[in-house]
Amino acid sequence: MKAVFMGTPLFAAAALQKMIDMDLDIAAVVTQPDKTKGRGRKLIFSPVKELALEHNIPVLQPVRVRRDEEFKKKLAAIAPDVIVVVAFGQIIPQDILDIPKFGCINVHASLLPALRGAAPIQWSIINGDRVTGVTTMQMDAGLDTGDILLQEKVEISGQDTGGTLTQKLALAGGPLLEKTLKGLEQGTLTPVPQDDAKTGMYAKMLTKEMGRIDFSRSAGQIDCLIRGLDPWPSAYGFWNGKLLKIWKCQVLEENTDAAPGTVTAIDKKSFTVQTGQGCLRILDVQLEGRKRMDAGSFLRGNHMQAGQSLQ
């Protein structure tokens, strides 16, 4: 089976690695253009590009696949049997969907039709879900609306972050993709249309602004936000006029008479903040301009007092 792979982040790289392990004929890898980072404007390759180069697979990096006619001609000339798309970051137009014999297969990090969209992993944690999963589907011109091929459920623990859940779903996605590709070739899969009545919340793109904590919400909801936005873009409040990222916390059922956002207790290893319902024991933080540290180290270097407010 001749394949083309389209993807960008670490989650996609895990799927590409599975295809490499399957010894498929991967004719090309398509990924987003390189980015620059830091003061030195160092050029950064996507995890998918790094893996492709490591295995001497040709890499294509169109800026906009929908408008790049030269790119479409290259794909048509390759004449792949299948195109596998995993977190590529661009909508695939119909004229590309029509190129491969077996169509375009997408690996999506949710149990579709729930959490269609760009950030299903993070939103499953933010929403407080206990179960998510991976779906392979036959792509159509819609956004994550194609027929479902196979699904695998994955449990979300109370300690999972966006980072750890990405790893868990990547581990589940590789074998599911292998099973899907073999089923396509053997003609043993039965596509199932998505039930739009069960669509649920759309997993919109993450922004830095959505990380600002509203302490009037419950401790449980804030904990889900903190874990879901770890490692990016992170959840934060403001202390003494400086941005304070909160990386790790513990939900406490107790309540005080203090207003939401008020520091109610301080010990050697943590400090506690009142929320709209329950309290949060803060364990790991990062003050603006500083590195991430445990709360005990932060408290030894900063004079925090009970009664102060996180805004």
mmCIF file with all atom_site columns, N, CA, C and O in Angstrom, residues 145-148 191-196:
data_model
loop_
_atom_site.group_PDB
_atom_site.id
_atom_site.type_symbol
_atom_site.label_atom_id
_atom_site.label_alt_id
_atom_site.label_comp_id
_atom_site.label_asym_id
_atom_site.label_entity_id
_atom_site.label_seq_id
_atom_site.pdbx_PDB_ins_code
_atom_site.Cartn_x
_atom_site.Cartn_y
_atom_site.Cartn_z
_atom_site.occupancy
_atom_site.B_iso_or_equiv
_atom_site.pdbx_formal_charge
_atom_site.auth_seq_id
_atom_site.auth_comp_id
_atom_site.auth_asym_id
_atom_site.auth_atom_id
_atom_site.pdbx_PDB_model_num
ATOM 1  N N  . THR A 1 145 ? -16.362 15.309 10.239 1.00 0.00 ? 145 THR A N  1
ATOM 2  C CA . THR A 1 145 ? -17.737 14.825 10.076 1.00 0.00 ? 145 THR A CA 1
ATOM 3  C C  . THR A 1 145 ? -17.839 13.513 9.295  1.00 0.00 ? 145 THR A C  1
ATOM 4  O O  . THR A 1 145 ? -18.939 13.013 9.079  1.00 0.00 ? 145 THR A O  1
ATOM 5  N N  . GLY A 1 146 ? -16.704 12.954 8.875  1.00 0.00 ? 146 GLY A N  1
ATOM 6  C CA . GLY A 1 146 ? -16.733 11.767 8.034  1.00 0.00 ? 146 GLY A CA 1
ATOM 7  C C  . GLY A 1 146 ? -17.190 10.520 8.769  1.00 0.00 ? 146 GLY A C  1
ATOM 8  O O  . GLY A 1 146 ? -17.307 10.487 10.002 1.00 0.00 ? 146 GLY A O  1
ATOM 9  N N  . ASP A 1 147 ? -17.445 9.463  7.998  1.00 0.00 ? 147 ASP A N  1
ATOM 10 C CA . ASP A 1 147 ? -17.919 8.195  8.559  1.00 0.00 ? 147 ASP A CA 1
ATOM 11 C C  . ASP A 1 147 ? -16.857 7.575  9.470  1.00 0.00 ? 147 ASP A C  1
ATOM 12 O O  . ASP A 1 147 ? -15.662 7.537  9.140  1.00 0.00 ? 147 ASP A O  1
ATOM 13 N N  . ILE A 1 148 ? -17.306 7.053  10.612 1.00 0.00 ? 148 ILE A N  1
ATOM 14 C CA . ILE A 1 148 ? -16.422 6.428  11.592 1.00 0.00 ? 148 ILE A CA 1
ATOM 15 C C  . ILE A 1 148 ? -16.041 5.029  11.113 1.00 0.00 ? 148 ILE A C  1
ATOM 16 O O  . ILE A 1 148 ? -16.887 4.248  10.664 1.00 0.00 ? 148 ILE A O  1
ATOM 17 N N  . PRO A 1 191 ? -17.988 1.471  7.279  1.00 0.00 ? 191 PRO A N  1
ATOM 18 C CA . PRO A 1 191 ? -18.090 2.865  7.747  1.00 0.00 ? 191 PRO A CA 1
ATOM 19 C C  . PRO A 1 191 ? -19.455 3.139  8.368  1.00 0.00 ? 191 PRO A C  1
ATOM 20 O O  . PRO A 1 191 ? -20.486 2.674  7.871  1.00 0.00 ? 191 PRO A O  1
ATOM 21 N N  . VAL A 1 192 ? -19.448 3.883  9.481  1.00 0.00 ? 192 VAL A N  1
ATOM 22 C CA . VAL A 1 192 ? -20.678 4.211  10.199 1.00 0.00 ? 192 VAL A CA 1
ATOM 23 C C  . VAL A 1 192 ? -20.852 5.726  10.210 1.00 0.00 ? 192 VAL A C  1
ATOM 24 O O  . VAL A 1 192 ? -19.996 6.445  10.731 1.00 0.00 ? 192 VAL A O  1
ATOM 25 N N  . PRO A 1 193 ? -21.944 6.252  9.636  1.00 0.00 ? 193 PRO A N  1
ATOM 26 C CA . PRO A 1 193 ? -22.171 7.706  9.670  1.00 0.00 ? 193 PRO A CA 1
ATOM 27 C C  . PRO A 1 193 ? -22.243 8.221  11.102 1.00 0.00 ? 193 PRO A C  1
ATOM 28 O O  . PRO A 1 193 ? -22.746 7.539  11.995 1.00 0.00 ? 193 PRO A O  1
ATOM 29 N N  . GLN A 1 194 ? -21.736 9.424  11.320 1.00 0.00 ? 194 GLN A N  1
ATOM 30 C CA . GLN A 1 194 ? -21.779 10.012 12.652 1.00 0.00 ? 194 GLN A CA 1
ATOM 31 C C  . GLN A 1 194 ? -23.204 10.431 13.012 1.00 0.00 ? 194 GLN A C  1
ATOM 32 O O  . GLN A 1 194 ? -23.951 10.916 12.170 1.00 0.00 ? 194 GLN A O  1
ATOM 33 N N  . ASP A 1 195 ? -23.534 10.248 14.283 1.00 0.00 ? 195 ASP A N  1
ATOM 34 C CA . ASP A 1 195 ? -24.836 10.642 14.804 1.00 0.00 ? 195 ASP A CA 1
ATOM 35 C C  . ASP A 1 195 ? -24.742 12.085 15.289 1.00 0.00 ? 195 ASP A C  1
ATOM 36 O O  . ASP A 1 195 ? -24.218 12.367 16.374 1.00 0.00 ? 195 ASP A O  1
ATOM 37 N N  . ASP A 1 196 ? -25.205 13.017 14.483 1.00 0.00 ? 196 ASP A N  1
ATOM 38 C CA . ASP A 1 196 ? -25.091 14.432 14.828 1.00 0.00 ? 196 ASP A CA 1
ATOM 39 C C  . ASP A 1 196 ? -25.857 14.809 16.088 1.00 0.00 ? 196 ASP A C  1
ATOM 40 O O  . ASP A 1 196 ? -25.586 15.845 16.709 1.00 0.00 ? 196 ASP A O  1
#
